[in-house]
Amino acid sequence: MSKSRTAVIIGAGIGGITTAVYLAKNGYNVSVYEKNPSPGGRCGQLICEGHRFDLGATMLMMPGIYHEVFDSLGIPLEEGKDIVPLNELYTIFFDDCSHLVFTSDRERMKLQLEKIEPGSYERAEDYISKGYRIFRLGIDKLIGRNFYHLFQMVNLKNIPLLFRIKAFINHYRYARRFFTHPHLLMAYTFQNIYVGQSPFDAPALFSMVPAAELTEGSFFPSGGGMFRIVEKMLAAAEEKGVRFHYGNPVKQIIVSGKKADGIILQDDAEIKADLIVANADLPYVYRDLLPDKRKSVHLDKLKYSCSAMCFHWGLDKVYPQLDHHSVFLSDEFREGLERIFIGKSVSDNPSFYVHAPVRTDPTAAPLNHDTISVTVAVGHIDKNHKQDWDMIREKTRRAVIDRLKRQGLEDIESHILFETCYSPESWENACNISRGSVFGSVGHNIFQMGYFRPHNRHDKYKNLYFVGGSTHPGNGIPNVLLSAKLVSERILKENHTKK
Ligand SMILES: Cc1cc2nc3c(=O)[nH]c(=O)nc-3n(C[C@H](O)[C@H](O)[C@H](O)COP(=O)(O)OP(=O)(O)OC[C@H]3O[C@@H](n4cnc5c(N)ncnc54)[C@H](O)[C@@H]3O)c2cc1C
């Protein structure tokens, strides 16, 4: 195949890099332009004083999708070597300081669940097996395929399917069919936050998330954390001749008629290409890089995911109370979600997640030191709300530290050597994510999924494509890997050649 066809990719997030590998493997001459000095975007890395932090993604779940994509690109990803299974997926801590360990050990799950709510183990198994069926069906019919026209999604055959995948039942209400204890209701629904939504609003389709976790397990890339996934993909891209240009923001996509001709960089250099793939956040691309503002106004009216306040701490002490992944769920679960999604702020007693990778990967910190990242879901940036992010950051930090102290980490504050915080505004600035809505950015209700999600090809400029969390199928590394596979299949099918 000739190397004469050229592709430019805007952004070196996991979506952009993976698409670069697919296209280079299929004969394209690929250049990637990334605004930041390093790759990874929301799966990026920070190394400070020997402490290594995954900035965004920390959990490797749905390993089957990783294998599907890595295998299709001929990149080795060996379980037990490249990615290590975690026997304990995460520990969930409740406000009364009790805890529940989500584990692949069924006997242990049974003991724990029966203690919280007698009879719940069998119902939990039923919830998980039903959720996993939804996951498989969802992958086949909704998530793992391209939609070229509306009737591929909306047709007589698919209406019963949408009911089968629980697209029209509220997730929390659905969970009530299985559990009554508030701790279990929270434990089996909080995962909606992974895609930036509330279980009180989201469809029960998302029961597939805890189901996939508990069925396929959770893994961690050895010797480097989630950024190893980026590095592996990057190495494959470089081997195939992809050229990466860091610290090179794209400021415009050049269009004429029904075509995108190239890009203009911040320094006014023009780069021509046969096709363009935007990995940068889709609503941002329409708003800031393209001339037609009508579509941008439409995109602005969609529902957006929540944002996150992330604290990264280097500590000179290790706290055995924490698991590799720990989730702290507040008794004010529902109120907390309302403060995020309606108030566009954060609760006084928020639920949050702690990543402490040293437990399984000692290379993440110097000896006897700890590397801890705390993620708290908060409202996204909204011009209709008065939002004082400095105040919200301080309030959130205080609440997290007080909760950790109650869990036995009494002296944690005095052991923080340094701290970095990513607020919704920092996320927006760092990666150009609209409204700092880091889990999408566009939300994941059924009317913003499948064919209804912003398409992976521009409707007018037929050689301008999109990849990443804000297009089909959605947020999270597994979805973004699939997004790269799907858009590449579409590009190859539509086969743009040099005119
Ligand atoms: C706090 C947090 C926790 C998460 N946890 C998990 C998890 O545990 N597991 C999981 O699977 N997923 C997780 N995710 C989601 C996952 O990180 C994202 O879905 C994924 O990284 C998004 O990849 P992407 O390629 O779509 O976008 P991005 O990573 O945003 O990449 C887009 C790239 O485009 C660049 N760019 C933007 N504008 C321009 C421009 N004008 N010119 C040039 N370049 C530009 C950006 O700098 C960025 O590098 C988490 C996300 C966050 C924020």
Coordinates of C-alpha atoms and ligand atoms in Angstrom, one line a residue:
M1 CA 0.0 0.0 0.0
S2 CA 1.3 3.5 -0.9
K3 CA 2.4 5.8 1.9
S4 CA 1.1 8.8 0.0
R5 CA -2.1 9.3 2.0
T6 CA -1.6 11.7 4.9
A7 CA -3.5 12.0 8.1
V8 CA -3.2 14.6 10.8
I9 CA -4.4 13.8 14.3
I10 CA -5.2 16.6 16.7
G11 CA -4.3 15.5 20.2
A12 CA -2.1 12.7 21.7
G13 CA -4.7 11.3 24.2
I14 CA -5.1 7.5 24.2
G15 CA -7.8 7.9 21.5
G16 CA -5.5 9.9 19.2
I17 CA -2.4 7.7 19.6
T18 CA -4.5 4.4 19.1
T19 CA -6.0 5.8 15.9
A20 CA -2.5 6.8 14.7
V21 CA -1.4 3.2 15.1
Y22 CA -4.4 1.9 13.2
L23 CA -4.0 4.4 10.3
A24 CA -0.2 3.9 10.1
K25 CA -0.6 0.2 10.1
N26 CA -3.0 0.6 7.1
G27 CA -0.6 2.7 5.0
Y28 CA -1.3 6.3 6.2
N29 CA 1.5 8.8 6.7
V30 CA 0.4 10.1 10.2
S31 CA 1.4 13.2 12.1
V32 CA 0.0 13.9 15.6
Y33 CA -0.1 17.5 17.0
E34 CA -0.5 17.8 20.8
K35 CA -0.9 21.0 22.6
N36 CA 0.9 19.8 25.8
P37 CA 4.6 19.0 26.1
S38 CA 3.8 15.3 26.8
P39 CA 1.2 12.7 25.6
G40 CA -1.7 11.0 27.5
G41 CA -4.2 13.8 28.1
R42 CA -6.6 12.5 30.7
C43 CA -4.5 9.3 30.9
G44 CA -1.3 11.3 31.5
Q45 CA 1.3 11.0 34.2
L46 CA 3.0 13.3 36.7
I47 CA 6.4 12.4 38.3
C48 CA 7.5 14.6 41.2
E49 CA 10.3 13.9 43.7
G50 CA 10.2 10.2 42.9
H51 CA 6.4 9.9 43.3
R52 CA 4.5 8.8 40.2
F53 CA 0.9 9.8 39.7
D54 CA -1.6 8.7 37.1
L55 CA -3.4 12.0 36.5
G56 CA -6.7 10.7 35.4
A57 CA -7.4 7.0 34.7
T58 CA -6.3 4.6 37.3
M59 CA -8.4 1.5 37.0
L60 CA -8.0 -1.0 34.2
M61 CA -11.3 -2.7 33.8
M62 CA -13.0 -4.5 31.0
P63 CA -9.7 -6.2 30.0
G64 CA -11.5 -8.0 27.1
I65 CA -11.8 -4.7 25.2
Y66 CA -8.1 -3.9 25.8
H67 CA -7.2 -7.4 24.4
E68 CA -9.5 -6.9 21.4
V69 CA -7.8 -3.6 20.5
F70 CA -4.2 -4.6 21.3
D71 CA -4.6 -7.9 19.5
S72 CA -6.0 -6.3 16.4
L73 CA -2.9 -4.0 16.3
G74 CA -0.5 -6.9 17.1
I75 CA 0.7 -5.3 20.4
P76 CA 1.3 -7.8 23.2
L77 CA -0.6 -7.3 26.4
E78 CA -0.1 -10.3 28.6
E79 CA -2.1 -10.9 31.8
G80 CA 0.1 -11.5 34.8
K81 CA 3.0 -9.8 33.1
D82 CA 2.0 -6.5 31.4
I83 CA -1.2 -6.1 33.4
V84 CA -1.6 -7.7 36.8
P85 CA -5.0 -8.8 38.2
L86 CA -6.1 -7.4 41.5
N87 CA -7.7 -9.9 43.8
E88 CA -9.3 -7.0 45.7
L89 CA -10.9 -4.7 43.1
Y90 CA -11.5 -2.0 45.7
T91 CA -12.5 -1.4 49.3
I92 CA -15.6 0.6 49.9
F93 CA -15.6 2.5 53.2
F94 CA -18.9 3.8 54.7
D95 CA -19.5 6.7 57.0
D96 CA -19.9 4.4 60.0
C97 CA -16.3 3.3 59.3
S98 CA -17.5 -0.2 58.2
H99 CA -16.2 -1.5 54.9
L100 CA -16.9 -3.9 52.1
V101 CA -14.2 -5.3 49.9
F102 CA -15.2 -5.9 46.3
T103 CA -13.3 -9.0 45.4
S104 CA -13.4 -11.8 42.8
D105 CA -13.4 -14.3 45.8
R106 CA -17.0 -15.3 45.9
E107 CA -16.9 -16.9 49.4
R108 CA -15.5 -13.7 50.8
M109 CA -18.2 -11.7 49.0
K110 CA -20.9 -14.0 50.4
L111 CA -19.6 -13.6 54.0
Q112 CA -19.5 -9.9 53.7
L113 CA -22.8 -9.4 51.9
E114 CA -24.8 -11.7 54.2
K115 CA -23.5 -9.8 57.2
I116 CA -24.8 -6.5 55.8
E117 CA -28.1 -7.8 54.4
P118 CA -29.1 -11.5 54.9
G119 CA -30.1 -13.1 51.6
S120 CA -28.3 -10.4 49.6
Y121 CA -25.5 -12.6 48.2
E122 CA -27.8 -14.5 45.8
R123 CA -29.5 -11.3 44.7
A124 CA -26.1 -9.7 44.1
E125 CA -25.1 -12.7 42.0
D126 CA -28.3 -12.3 40.0
Y127 CA -27.7 -8.5 39.6
I128 CA -24.2 -9.2 38.4
S129 CA -25.1 -11.9 35.9
K130 CA -28.0 -9.8 34.5
G131 CA -25.6 -6.8 34.3
Y132 CA -23.0 -8.8 32.5
R133 CA -25.5 -10.0 30.0
I134 CA -26.4 -6.3 29.4
F135 CA -22.6 -5.6 29.0
R136 CA -22.2 -8.3 26.3
L137 CA -25.3 -7.2 24.5
G138 CA -24.4 -3.6 24.8
I139 CA -20.9 -4.3 23.3
D140 CA -22.5 -6.2 20.4
K141 CA -25.3 -3.9 19.6
L142 CA -24.6 -0.5 20.9
I143 CA -21.0 0.2 22.0
G144 CA -18.8 -1.9 19.8
R145 CA -20.2 -0.9 16.3
N146 CA -20.4 2.1 14.1
F147 CA -23.8 3.7 13.3
Y148 CA -23.9 5.2 9.8
H149 CA -27.6 6.1 9.9
L150 CA -30.5 6.5 12.3
F151 CA -32.4 3.4 11.3
Q152 CA -29.5 1.2 12.4
M153 CA -30.4 2.2 15.9
V154 CA -34.0 3.0 15.8
N155 CA -35.9 0.1 14.2
L156 CA -38.5 -2.4 15.1
K157 CA -35.9 -5.1 16.0
N158 CA -34.0 -2.7 18.4
I159 CA -37.0 -1.6 20.4
P160 CA -37.1 -4.8 22.5
L161 CA -33.3 -4.7 22.7
L162 CA -33.4 -1.3 24.3
F163 CA -35.7 -2.7 26.9
R164 CA -33.5 -5.7 27.4
I165 CA -30.4 -3.6 28.0
K166 CA -32.5 -1.6 30.5
A167 CA -32.1 1.7 28.7
F168 CA -35.4 3.1 30.1
I169 CA -35.2 2.1 33.8
N170 CA -33.5 4.3 36.3
H171 CA -30.4 2.6 37.7
Y172 CA -31.0 3.2 41.4
R173 CA -34.6 2.2 41.2
Y174 CA -33.6 -1.0 39.3
A175 CA -31.0 -1.8 42.1
R176 CA -33.8 -1.6 44.6
R177 CA -35.2 -4.8 43.1
F178 CA -32.1 -6.5 44.4
F179 CA -31.0 -4.7 47.6
T180 CA -32.6 -2.8 50.5
H181 CA -29.6 -1.9 52.6
P182 CA -28.4 1.6 51.7
H183 CA -24.8 0.5 51.8
L184 CA -25.4 -2.1 49.1
L185 CA -27.6 0.2 47.0
M186 CA -24.7 2.7 47.0
A187 CA -22.0 0.0 46.5
Y188 CA -23.7 -1.4 43.4
T189 CA -24.6 1.9 41.7
F190 CA -21.9 4.5 42.5
Q191 CA -19.9 3.3 39.4
N192 CA -22.2 5.6 37.3
I193 CA -19.7 8.3 38.3
Y194 CA -17.1 6.6 36.1
V195 CA -19.1 8.1 33.2
G196 CA -19.9 11.3 35.0
Q197 CA -23.5 10.7 35.8
S198 CA -25.8 10.0 38.8
P199 CA -27.4 6.6 39.3
F200 CA -30.6 8.5 40.2
D201 CA -30.7 9.8 36.6
A202 CA -28.8 7.1 34.6
P203 CA -30.3 4.1 32.9
A204 CA -29.9 0.7 34.5
L205 CA -27.9 -0.2 31.4
F206 CA -25.0 1.0 33.6
S207 CA -25.4 -1.9 36.0
M208 CA -23.1 -3.4 33.4
V209 CA -20.1 -1.5 35.0
P210 CA -20.0 -3.2 38.4
A211 CA -21.0 -6.4 36.6
A212 CA -18.1 -6.2 34.2
E213 CA -15.7 -5.3 37.0
L214 CA -16.8 -8.3 39.2
T215 CA -16.9 -10.7 36.3
E216 CA -13.8 -9.8 34.3
G217 CA -11.8 -8.4 37.2
S218 CA -9.7 -5.3 37.6
F219 CA -6.1 -5.1 36.5
F220 CA -3.1 -2.7 37.0
P221 CA -0.3 -2.2 34.5
S222 CA 2.9 -3.3 36.2
G223 CA 5.8 -0.9 36.6
G224 CA 4.3 2.3 35.5
G225 CA 0.5 2.5 36.2
M226 CA -2.1 3.4 33.6
F227 CA 0.4 5.5 31.7
R228 CA 2.1 2.2 30.6
I229 CA -0.9 1.7 28.3
V230 CA -0.2 5.1 26.7
E231 CA 3.5 4.2 26.5
K232 CA 2.8 0.9 24.9
M233 CA 0.6 2.4 22.2
L234 CA 3.1 5.2 21.7
A235 CA 5.9 2.8 21.1
A236 CA 3.8 0.9 18.5
A237 CA 3.0 4.2 16.8
E238 CA 6.6 5.4 16.7
E239 CA 7.7 2.0 15.3
K240 CA 5.2 2.4 12.5
G241 CA 6.6 5.8 11.7
V242 CA 4.0 8.1 13.3
R243 CA 5.5 11.6 14.0
F244 CA 4.5 13.3 17.2
H245 CA 4.7 17.1 17.6
Y246 CA 4.3 18.1 21.3
G247 CA 3.8 21.6 22.6
N248 CA 2.0 22.3 19.3
P249 CA -1.6 23.5 19.8
V250 CA -3.8 23.5 16.7
K251 CA -5.7 26.7 16.4
Q252 CA -7.9 26.1 13.4
I253 CA -9.1 23.4 11.0
I254 CA -8.9 24.7 7.4
V255 CA -12.1 23.9 5.5
S256 CA -13.3 24.5 1.9
G257 CA -16.6 23.3 0.5
K258 CA -17.3 19.9 1.9
K259 CA -13.6 19.1 2.8
A260 CA -11.2 19.8 5.6
D261 CA -7.9 20.7 3.9
G262 CA -5.6 20.8 6.9
I263 CA -4.8 22.6 10.2
I264 CA -3.2 25.8 11.3
L265 CA -0.9 25.7 14.3
Q266 CA -0.5 28.3 17.0
D267 CA 2.6 29.6 15.3
D268 CA 0.5 30.0 12.0
A269 CA 2.2 27.1 10.3
E270 CA -0.2 25.4 7.9
I271 CA -0.2 21.6 7.6
K272 CA -2.2 20.0 4.7
A273 CA -3.6 16.5 5.0
D274 CA -5.9 14.1 3.2
L275 CA -7.9 13.5 6.3
I276 CA -8.0 14.9 9.8
V277 CA -8.9 13.1 13.0
A278 CA -9.7 15.3 16.0
N279 CA -9.0 13.6 19.4
A280 CA -9.5 16.9 21.2
D281 CA -12.9 17.2 22.9
L282 CA -15.6 17.3 20.2
P283 CA -17.7 20.2 21.4
Y284 CA -14.4 22.2 21.8
V285 CA -13.4 21.4 18.2
Y286 CA -16.7 22.5 16.8
R287 CA -16.7 25.7 19.0
D288 CA -13.0 26.8 18.7
L289 CA -11.5 25.1 15.6
L290 CA -14.3 25.1 13.0
P291 CA -16.1 28.0 11.4
D292 CA -19.7 26.8 11.5
K293 CA -21.2 27.9 14.8
R294 CA -24.7 26.4 14.3
K295 CA -23.7 22.9 15.3
S296 CA -21.7 24.3 18.2
V297 CA -24.9 25.9 19.6
H298 CA -26.7 22.6 19.3
L299 CA -23.8 20.8 21.1
D300 CA -23.9 23.3 23.9
K301 CA -27.5 22.3 24.6
L302 CA -26.6 18.7 25.3
K303 CA -26.2 17.2 28.8
Y304 CA -22.7 17.2 30.1
S305 CA -21.0 14.9 32.6
C306 CA -19.9 16.1 36.0
S307 CA -16.3 17.3 36.6
A308 CA -13.7 16.2 39.1
M309 CA -11.4 17.8 41.7
C310 CA -8.2 15.7 41.9
F311 CA -5.6 16.0 44.6
H312 CA -2.2 14.4 44.2
W313 CA -0.2 14.0 47.3
G314 CA 3.4 12.8 47.9
L315 CA 3.6 11.5 51.5
D316 CA 6.6 10.5 53.6
K317 CA 4.5 7.8 55.3
V318 CA 2.6 4.7 54.1
Y319 CA -1.0 4.1 55.3
P320 CA -1.9 0.4 55.4
Q321 CA -5.5 1.3 56.0
L322 CA -5.9 2.2 52.3
D323 CA -6.3 -0.4 49.6
H324 CA -4.8 0.1 46.1
H325 CA -8.3 1.5 45.2
S326 CA -10.5 2.8 48.0
V327 CA -13.9 4.3 47.6
F328 CA -15.4 6.4 50.5
L329 CA -19.2 6.6 50.2
S330 CA -21.1 9.1 52.2
D331 CA -24.4 8.5 53.9
E332 CA -25.5 11.7 52.2
F333 CA -25.1 9.9 48.8
R334 CA -28.2 11.2 47.1
E335 CA -27.8 14.7 48.5
G336 CA -24.2 14.7 47.4
L337 CA -25.1 13.8 43.9
E338 CA -27.8 16.5 43.8
R339 CA -25.1 19.0 44.9
I340 CA -23.0 17.9 42.0
F341 CA -25.6 17.6 39.2
I342 CA -28.1 20.2 40.2
G343 CA -26.1 22.7 42.4
K344 CA -23.0 22.3 40.1
S345 CA -20.9 22.3 43.3
V346 CA -19.9 19.6 45.9
S347 CA -21.4 18.2 49.1
D348 CA -20.2 19.2 52.6
N349 CA -19.6 15.4 53.1
P350 CA -18.7 14.2 49.7
S351 CA -18.1 10.6 48.5
F352 CA -14.6 10.2 46.9
Y353 CA -12.1 7.8 45.5
V354 CA -8.5 7.2 46.6
H355 CA -5.7 5.7 44.4
A356 CA -2.8 4.4 46.4
P357 CA -0.8 2.3 43.8
V358 CA 2.3 1.6 46.1
R359 CA 0.2 -1.3 47.5
T360 CA 0.7 -3.3 44.3
D361 CA 3.4 -1.3 42.6
P362 CA 6.3 -0.2 44.9
T363 CA 7.9 1.7 42.0
A364 CA 5.2 4.4 42.4
A365 CA 7.0 6.1 45.4
P366 CA 10.4 6.2 47.1
L367 CA 10.9 3.6 49.9
N368 CA 8.6 4.1 52.9
H369 CA 6.8 6.9 51.0
D370 CA 3.3 6.9 49.6
T371 CA 1.7 8.3 46.4
I372 CA -1.9 9.1 46.8
S373 CA -4.4 10.6 44.5
V374 CA -7.9 11.6 45.6
T375 CA -10.7 12.2 43.1
V376 CA -13.9 13.9 44.2
A377 CA -16.8 14.3 41.7
V378 CA -17.9 18.0 41.5
G379 CA -20.2 20.0 39.3
H380 CA -19.0 21.0 35.9
I381 CA -18.2 24.7 35.0
D382 CA -21.6 26.4 34.5
K383 CA -21.9 30.1 33.7
N384 CA -25.4 30.1 35.2
H385 CA -24.0 29.2 38.6
K386 CA -21.8 31.3 40.8
Q387 CA -18.8 29.0 41.3
D388 CA -15.8 29.9 43.5
W389 CA -13.4 27.1 42.6
D390 CA -10.8 28.2 45.2
M391 CA -13.4 28.0 47.9
I392 CA -14.8 24.6 46.6
R393 CA -11.2 23.2 46.4
E394 CA -10.5 24.2 50.0
K395 CA -13.8 22.9 51.3
T396 CA -13.4 19.6 49.4
R397 CA -9.8 19.1 50.7
R398 CA -10.9 19.7 54.3
A399 CA -13.8 17.3 54.0
V400 CA -11.5 14.6 52.5
I401 CA -8.9 15.0 55.1
D402 CA -11.4 14.9 57.9
R403 CA -13.0 11.7 56.5
L404 CA -9.5 10.1 56.2
K405 CA -8.7 11.0 59.8
R406 CA -11.9 9.3 60.9
Q407 CA -10.7 6.2 59.1
G408 CA -7.5 6.1 61.2
L409 CA -5.2 8.3 59.1
E410 CA -5.1 10.9 61.9
D411 CA -1.7 12.4 61.0
I412 CA -2.1 12.4 57.2
E413 CA -2.0 16.2 56.9
S414 CA 1.4 16.5 58.5
H415 CA 2.9 13.9 56.2
I416 CA 1.9 15.5 52.9
L417 CA 5.3 16.6 51.4
F418 CA 3.7 18.3 48.3
E419 CA 0.4 18.6 46.6
T420 CA -0.9 19.2 43.1
C421 CA -4.6 19.8 42.5
Y422 CA -6.6 19.6 39.2
S423 CA -9.9 21.5 39.5
P424 CA -12.6 21.7 36.7
E425 CA -10.8 24.8 35.5
S426 CA -7.4 23.1 35.3
W427 CA -8.9 20.2 33.4
E428 CA -10.5 22.6 31.0
N429 CA -7.2 24.4 30.5
A430 CA -5.0 21.3 30.4
C431 CA -6.9 19.3 27.8
N432 CA -9.5 21.7 26.4
I433 CA -12.4 19.8 27.9
S434 CA -15.6 21.7 27.6
R435 CA -16.9 22.8 31.0
G436 CA -14.2 20.7 32.6
S437 CA -16.6 17.8 32.1
V438 CA -13.8 15.2 32.3
F439 CA -16.0 12.1 32.1
G440 CA -17.3 12.6 28.5
S441 CA -17.5 15.6 28.1
V442 CA -20.9 14.9 26.6
G443 CA -23.0 12.9 29.1
H444 CA -24.2 9.3 28.6
N445 CA -28.0 9.2 28.7
I446 CA -29.6 6.9 26.1
F447 CA -30.4 9.9 23.9
Q448 CA -26.7 10.8 23.8
M449 CA -25.5 7.3 23.0
G450 CA -25.1 5.2 19.9
Y451 CA -26.4 7.1 16.8
F452 CA -27.5 9.9 19.1
R453 CA -24.0 10.6 20.4
P454 CA -22.0 13.3 18.4
H455 CA -20.9 11.3 15.4
N456 CA -17.4 10.2 14.7
R457 CA -17.4 11.9 11.3
H458 CA -18.3 15.5 10.6
D459 CA -21.7 15.7 8.8
K460 CA -20.4 18.2 6.2
Y461 CA -16.6 17.8 6.0
K462 CA -16.5 14.2 5.0
N463 CA -12.8 13.8 5.7
L464 CA -12.9 15.2 9.2
Y465 CA -13.3 12.5 11.9
F466 CA -13.5 12.4 15.7
V467 CA -12.1 10.0 18.2
G468 CA -12.3 9.9 22.0
G469 CA -14.6 10.2 25.0
S470 CA -16.9 12.8 23.6
T471 CA -17.9 10.9 20.4
H472 CA -19.1 7.3 20.0
P473 CA -19.1 5.1 22.1
G474 CA -18.1 7.3 25.1
N475 CA -15.9 7.9 28.1
G476 CA -13.4 5.6 29.8
I477 CA -10.3 4.0 28.3
P478 CA -12.1 0.8 27.1
N479 CA -14.6 3.0 25.2
V480 CA -11.9 5.3 23.9
L481 CA -9.9 2.3 22.6
L482 CA -13.1 1.1 20.9
S483 CA -13.7 4.6 19.5
A484 CA -10.2 4.5 17.9
K485 CA -10.9 1.1 16.4
L486 CA -14.4 2.1 15.1
V487 CA -13.3 5.4 13.6
S488 CA -10.3 3.7 11.9
E489 CA -12.7 1.1 10.5
R490 CA -14.9 3.8 9.2
I491 CA -12.0 5.7 7.6
L492 CA -10.7 2.6 5.9
K493 CA -14.2 1.8 4.7
E494 CA -14.7 5.3 3.3
N495 CA -11.1 5.1 2.0
H496 CA -10.0 8.6 1.4
T497 CA -7.3 8.9 -1.3
K498 CA -5.2 11.8 -2.4
K499 CA -6.9 13.9 -5.0
Ligands
LIG1 C1 -10.1 11.9 37.2 C2 -10.3 10.9 36.1 C3 -10.3 9.6 36.4 C4 -10.5 8.6 35.4 N1 -10.5 7.3 35.8 C5 -10.6 6.4 34.8 C6 -10.3 5.0 35.1 O1 -10.0 4.7 36.3 N2 -10.4 4.1 34.1 C7 -10.7 4.4 32.8 O2 -10.8 3.6 32.0 N3 -11.0 5.7 32.5 C8 -10.9 6.7 33.5 N4 -11.0 8.0 33.2 C9 -11.4 8.4 31.8 C10 -10.2 8.4 30.8 O3 -9.1 8.9 31.4 C11 -10.6 9.1 29.6 O4 -11.8 8.6 29.0 C12 -9.6 9.0 28.5 O5 -8.3 9.2 29.0 C13 -9.9 10.1 27.4 O6 -9.0 9.9 26.3 P1 -9.2 10.8 25.0 O7 -8.2 10.3 24.1 O8 -10.7 10.7 24.6 O9 -9.1 12.3 25.4 P2 -7.9 13.1 26.1 O10 -7.1 12.3 27.1 O11 -8.5 14.3 26.7 O12 -7.0 13.5 24.9 C14 -7.2 14.6 24.0 C15 -5.9 15.3 23.8 O13 -6.1 16.3 22.9 C16 -5.2 17.4 23.2 N5 -5.7 18.7 22.7 C17 -6.8 19.3 23.0 N6 -7.0 20.5 22.3 C18 -5.9 20.5 21.4 C19 -5.5 21.4 20.4 N7 -6.2 22.5 20.1 N8 -4.3 21.1 19.7 C20 -3.6 20.0 20.0 N9 -4.0 19.1 21.0 C21 -5.1 19.3 21.7 C22 -5.3 17.4 24.8 O14 -4.2 18.1 25.4 C23 -5.2 15.9 25.0 O15 -3.9 15.4 25.2 C24 -10.8 9.0 34.1 C25 -10.8 10.4 33.8 C26 -10.5 11.3 34.8 C27 -10.4 12.7 34.4

